[in-house]
mmCIF file of C-alpha atoms in Angstrom:
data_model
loop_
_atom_site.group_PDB
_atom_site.id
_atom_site.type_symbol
_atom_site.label_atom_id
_atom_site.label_comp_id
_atom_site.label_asym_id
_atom_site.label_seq_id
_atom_site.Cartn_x
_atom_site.Cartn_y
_atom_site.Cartn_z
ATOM 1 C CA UNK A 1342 -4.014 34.309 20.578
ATOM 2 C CA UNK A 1343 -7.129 35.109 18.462
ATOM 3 C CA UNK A 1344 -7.002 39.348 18.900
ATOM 4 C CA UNK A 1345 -9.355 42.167 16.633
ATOM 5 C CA UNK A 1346 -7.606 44.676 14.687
ATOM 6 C CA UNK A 1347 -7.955 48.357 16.112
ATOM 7 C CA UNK A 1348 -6.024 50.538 14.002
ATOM 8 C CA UNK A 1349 -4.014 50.107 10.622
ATOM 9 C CA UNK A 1350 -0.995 51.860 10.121
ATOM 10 C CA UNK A 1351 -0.566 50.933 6.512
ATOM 11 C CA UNK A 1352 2.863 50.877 4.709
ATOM 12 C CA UNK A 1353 3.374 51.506 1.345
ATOM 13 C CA UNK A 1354 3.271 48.585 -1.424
ATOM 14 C CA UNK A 1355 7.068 47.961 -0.953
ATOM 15 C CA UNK A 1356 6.754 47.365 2.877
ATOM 16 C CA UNK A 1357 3.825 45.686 5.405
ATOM 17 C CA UNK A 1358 2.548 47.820 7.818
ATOM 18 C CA UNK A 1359 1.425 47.624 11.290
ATOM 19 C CA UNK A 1360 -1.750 46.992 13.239
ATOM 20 C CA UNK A 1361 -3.007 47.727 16.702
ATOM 21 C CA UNK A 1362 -4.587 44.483 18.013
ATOM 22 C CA UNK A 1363 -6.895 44.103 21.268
ATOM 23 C CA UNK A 1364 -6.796 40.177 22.775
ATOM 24 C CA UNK A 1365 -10.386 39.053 22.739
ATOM 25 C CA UNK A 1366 -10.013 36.565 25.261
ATOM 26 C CA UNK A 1367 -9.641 38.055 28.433
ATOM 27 C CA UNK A 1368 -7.404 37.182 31.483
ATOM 28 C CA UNK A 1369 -9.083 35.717 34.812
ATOM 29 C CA UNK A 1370 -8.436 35.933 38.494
ATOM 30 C CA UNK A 1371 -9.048 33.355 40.932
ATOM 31 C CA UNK A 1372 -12.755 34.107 41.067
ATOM 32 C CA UNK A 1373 -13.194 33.591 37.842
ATOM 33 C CA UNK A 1374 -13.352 38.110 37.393
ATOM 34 C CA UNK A 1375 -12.646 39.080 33.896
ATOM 35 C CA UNK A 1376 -9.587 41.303 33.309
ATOM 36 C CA UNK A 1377 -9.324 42.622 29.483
ATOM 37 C CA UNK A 1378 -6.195 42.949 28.247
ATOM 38 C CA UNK A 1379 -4.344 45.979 26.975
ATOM 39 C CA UNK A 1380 -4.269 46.859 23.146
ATOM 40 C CA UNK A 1381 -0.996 45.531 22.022
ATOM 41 C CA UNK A 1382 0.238 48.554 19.360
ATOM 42 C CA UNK A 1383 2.861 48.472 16.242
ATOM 43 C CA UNK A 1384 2.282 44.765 15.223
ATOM 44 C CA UNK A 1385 3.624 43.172 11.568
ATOM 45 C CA UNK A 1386 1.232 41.790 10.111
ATOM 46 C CA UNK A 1387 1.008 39.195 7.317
ATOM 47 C CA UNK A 1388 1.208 39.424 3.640
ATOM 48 C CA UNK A 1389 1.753 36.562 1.110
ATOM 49 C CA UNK A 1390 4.350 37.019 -0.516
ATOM 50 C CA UNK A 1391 7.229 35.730 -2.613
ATOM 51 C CA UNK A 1392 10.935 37.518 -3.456
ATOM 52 C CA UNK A 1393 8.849 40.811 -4.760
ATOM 53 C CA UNK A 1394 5.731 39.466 -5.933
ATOM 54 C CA UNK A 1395 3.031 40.098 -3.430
ATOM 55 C CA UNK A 1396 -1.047 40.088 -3.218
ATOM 56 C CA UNK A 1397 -1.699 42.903 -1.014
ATOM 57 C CA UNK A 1398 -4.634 42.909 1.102
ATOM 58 C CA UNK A 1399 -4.330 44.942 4.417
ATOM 59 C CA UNK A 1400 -6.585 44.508 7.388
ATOM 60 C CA UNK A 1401 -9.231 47.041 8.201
ATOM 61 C CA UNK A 1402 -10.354 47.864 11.655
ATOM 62 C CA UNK A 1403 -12.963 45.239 13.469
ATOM 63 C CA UNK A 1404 -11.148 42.439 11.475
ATOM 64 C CA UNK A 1405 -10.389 39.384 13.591
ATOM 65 C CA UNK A 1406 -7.400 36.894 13.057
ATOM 66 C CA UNK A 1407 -3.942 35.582 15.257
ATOM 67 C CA UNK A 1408 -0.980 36.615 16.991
ATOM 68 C CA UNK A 1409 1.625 34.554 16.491
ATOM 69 C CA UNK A 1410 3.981 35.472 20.000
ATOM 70 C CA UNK A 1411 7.884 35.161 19.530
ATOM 71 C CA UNK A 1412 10.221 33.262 21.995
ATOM 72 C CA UNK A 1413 12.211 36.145 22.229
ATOM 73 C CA UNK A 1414 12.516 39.887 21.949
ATOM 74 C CA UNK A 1415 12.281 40.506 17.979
ATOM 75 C CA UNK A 1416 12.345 44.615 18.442
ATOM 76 C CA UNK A 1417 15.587 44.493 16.204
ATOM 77 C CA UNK A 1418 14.720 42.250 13.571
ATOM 78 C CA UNK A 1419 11.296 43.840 13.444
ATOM 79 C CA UNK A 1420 13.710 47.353 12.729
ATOM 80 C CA UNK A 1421 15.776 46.260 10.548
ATOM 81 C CA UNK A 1422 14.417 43.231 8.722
ATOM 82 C CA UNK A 1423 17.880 41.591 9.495
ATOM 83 C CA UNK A 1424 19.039 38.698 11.886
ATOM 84 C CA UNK A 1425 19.429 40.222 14.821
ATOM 85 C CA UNK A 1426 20.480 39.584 18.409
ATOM 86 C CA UNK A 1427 17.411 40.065 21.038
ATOM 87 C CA UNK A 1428 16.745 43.687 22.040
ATOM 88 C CA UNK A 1429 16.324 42.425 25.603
ATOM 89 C CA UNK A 1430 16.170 39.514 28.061
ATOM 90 C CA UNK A 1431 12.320 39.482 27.255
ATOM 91 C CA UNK A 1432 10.568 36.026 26.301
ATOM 92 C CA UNK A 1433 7.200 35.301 25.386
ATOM 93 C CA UNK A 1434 5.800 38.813 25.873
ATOM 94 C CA UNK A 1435 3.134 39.705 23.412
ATOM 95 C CA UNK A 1436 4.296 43.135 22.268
ATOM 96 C CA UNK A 1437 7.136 40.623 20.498
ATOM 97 C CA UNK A 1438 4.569 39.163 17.928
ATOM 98 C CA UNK A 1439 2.937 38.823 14.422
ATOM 99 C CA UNK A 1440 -0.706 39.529 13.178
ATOM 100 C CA UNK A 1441 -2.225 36.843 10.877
ATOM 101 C CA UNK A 1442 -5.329 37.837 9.742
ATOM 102 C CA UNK A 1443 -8.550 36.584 8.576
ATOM 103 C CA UNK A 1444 -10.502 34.697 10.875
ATOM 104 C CA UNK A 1445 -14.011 34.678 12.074
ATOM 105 C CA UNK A 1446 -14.750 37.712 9.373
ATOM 106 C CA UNK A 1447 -18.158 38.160 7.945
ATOM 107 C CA UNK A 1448 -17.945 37.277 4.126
ATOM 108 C CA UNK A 1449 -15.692 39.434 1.576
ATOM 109 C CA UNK A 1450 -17.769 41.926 -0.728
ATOM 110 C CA UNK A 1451 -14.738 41.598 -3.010
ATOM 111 C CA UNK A 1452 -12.292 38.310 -3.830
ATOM 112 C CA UNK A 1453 -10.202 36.287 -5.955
ATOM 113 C CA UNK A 1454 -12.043 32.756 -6.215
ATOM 114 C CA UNK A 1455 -9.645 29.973 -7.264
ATOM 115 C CA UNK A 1456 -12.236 26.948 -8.339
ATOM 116 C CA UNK A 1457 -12.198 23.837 -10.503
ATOM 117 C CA UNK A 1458 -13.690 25.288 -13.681
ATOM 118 C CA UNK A 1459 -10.798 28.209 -12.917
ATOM 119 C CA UNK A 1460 -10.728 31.569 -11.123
ATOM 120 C CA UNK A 1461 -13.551 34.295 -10.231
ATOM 121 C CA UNK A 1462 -12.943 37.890 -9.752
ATOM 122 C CA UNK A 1463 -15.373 39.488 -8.040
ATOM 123 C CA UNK A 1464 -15.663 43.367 -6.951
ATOM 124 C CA UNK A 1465 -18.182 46.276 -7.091
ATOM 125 C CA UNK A 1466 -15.418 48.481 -7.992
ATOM 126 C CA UNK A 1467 -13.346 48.755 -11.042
ATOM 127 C CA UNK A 1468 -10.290 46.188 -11.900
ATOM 128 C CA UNK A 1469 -6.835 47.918 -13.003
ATOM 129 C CA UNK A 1470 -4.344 46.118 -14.440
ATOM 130 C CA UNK A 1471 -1.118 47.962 -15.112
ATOM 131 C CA UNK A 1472 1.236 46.310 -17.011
ATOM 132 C CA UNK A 1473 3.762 46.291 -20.015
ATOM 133 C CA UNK A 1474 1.770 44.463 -22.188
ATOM 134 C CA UNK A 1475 -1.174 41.781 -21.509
ATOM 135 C CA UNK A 1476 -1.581 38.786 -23.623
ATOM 136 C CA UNK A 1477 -4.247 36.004 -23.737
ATOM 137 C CA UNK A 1478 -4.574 33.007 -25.215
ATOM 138 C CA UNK A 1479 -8.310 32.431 -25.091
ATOM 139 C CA UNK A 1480 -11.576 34.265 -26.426
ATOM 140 C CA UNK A 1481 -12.437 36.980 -24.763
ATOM 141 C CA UNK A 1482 -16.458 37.642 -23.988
ATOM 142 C CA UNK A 1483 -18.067 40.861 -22.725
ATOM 143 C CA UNK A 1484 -21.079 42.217 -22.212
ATOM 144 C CA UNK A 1485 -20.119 45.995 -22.309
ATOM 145 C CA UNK A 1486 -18.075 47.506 -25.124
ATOM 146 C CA UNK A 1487 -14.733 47.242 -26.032
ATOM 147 C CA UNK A 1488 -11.979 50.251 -26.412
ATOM 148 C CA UNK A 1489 -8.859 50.518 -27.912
ATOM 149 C CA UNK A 1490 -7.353 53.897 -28.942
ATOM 150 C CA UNK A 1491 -10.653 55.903 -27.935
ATOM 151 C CA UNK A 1492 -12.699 53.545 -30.829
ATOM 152 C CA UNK A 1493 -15.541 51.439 -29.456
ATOM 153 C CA UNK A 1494 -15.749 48.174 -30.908
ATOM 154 C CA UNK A 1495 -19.832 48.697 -30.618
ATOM 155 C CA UNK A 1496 -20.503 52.046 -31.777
ATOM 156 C CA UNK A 1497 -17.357 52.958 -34.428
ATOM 157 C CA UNK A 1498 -18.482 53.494 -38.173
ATOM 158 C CA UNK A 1499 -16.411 53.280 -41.786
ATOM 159 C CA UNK A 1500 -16.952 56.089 -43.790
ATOM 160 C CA UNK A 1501 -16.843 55.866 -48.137
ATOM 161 C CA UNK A 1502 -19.219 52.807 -47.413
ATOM 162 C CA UNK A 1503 -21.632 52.241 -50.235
ATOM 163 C CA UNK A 1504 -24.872 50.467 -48.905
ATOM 164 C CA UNK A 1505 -25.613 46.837 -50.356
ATOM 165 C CA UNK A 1506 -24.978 43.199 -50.486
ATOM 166 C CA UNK A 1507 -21.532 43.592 -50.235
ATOM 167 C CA UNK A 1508 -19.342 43.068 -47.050
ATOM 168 C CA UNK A 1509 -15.515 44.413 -46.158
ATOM 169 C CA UNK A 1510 -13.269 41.990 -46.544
ATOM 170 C CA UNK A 1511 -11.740 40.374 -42.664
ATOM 171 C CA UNK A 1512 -8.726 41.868 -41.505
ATOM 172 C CA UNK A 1513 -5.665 41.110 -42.568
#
């Protein structure tokens, strides 16, 4: 059932939140009367992820994606993210369902492009990668400066430097 996000109640990194969804389709009588739905509240919603790697992107409000609906009550699995039997004799209801998001939304300011020549990063904000140790097995082109220890690749000097022909010898 395609729904719109409402409200985010978002969890930390080491569990998926929750969204409050409203169904955009609305129910009809027999005179063809639109009746909107209720918001349904406290839904899971989707993240892809693997054993504990993850890429993280919560909804925001106004986004628009799915509800998946369960066959049965999933209250208790939902609670505590183990097989469960059904909370209740309930089937099909649609408080008993799943967000998947990302439909029908107006283009990303911000995104991870896989293409053929490779993959695009693209944000108006800053990138932070926090990590043990990065390596990379490829040039590396910028068109800002480089740090490392405080020192700017573009603007450090070496002092005891007598002008001339002469050049320092590479680094060793």
């Amino acid at each position: 059932m395609l729904v719109q996000v409402k409200a985010v109640h978002a969890g930390q990194a080491s569990i998926t939140g929750m969204v409050d969804v409203q169904p955009m389709v609305h129910q009809q009588d027999k005179q063809g009367k639109p009746h909107p739905r209720q918001i349904i509240h406290n839904v899971p919603y989707l993240r892809i992820q693997g054993g504990t790697s993850a890429l993280i992107i919560d909804p925001k409000p106004g986004d628009i994606g799915f509800i998946v609906i369960s066959g049965r009550d999933h209250t208790h699995a939902v609670t505590t993210r183990r097989p469960s039997a059904p909370a209740s004799f309930r089937q099909f209801a649609m408080q008993d369902c799943v967000y998947v998001g990302g439909f029908l939304n107006n283009g990303p300011d911000q995104f991870i492009q896989a293409t053929d020549g490779g993959w695009r990063i693209v944000t108006p904000g800053e990138v932070s990668i926090e990590a043990t140790k990065i390596t990379a097995n490829c040039d590396i082109e910028t068109s800002g400066d480089v740090k490392a220890g405080g020192v700017s690749l573009k603007q450090h000097t070496h002092g005891g430097v007598q002008s001339g022909g002469s050049r320092t010898a590479p680094p060793s």
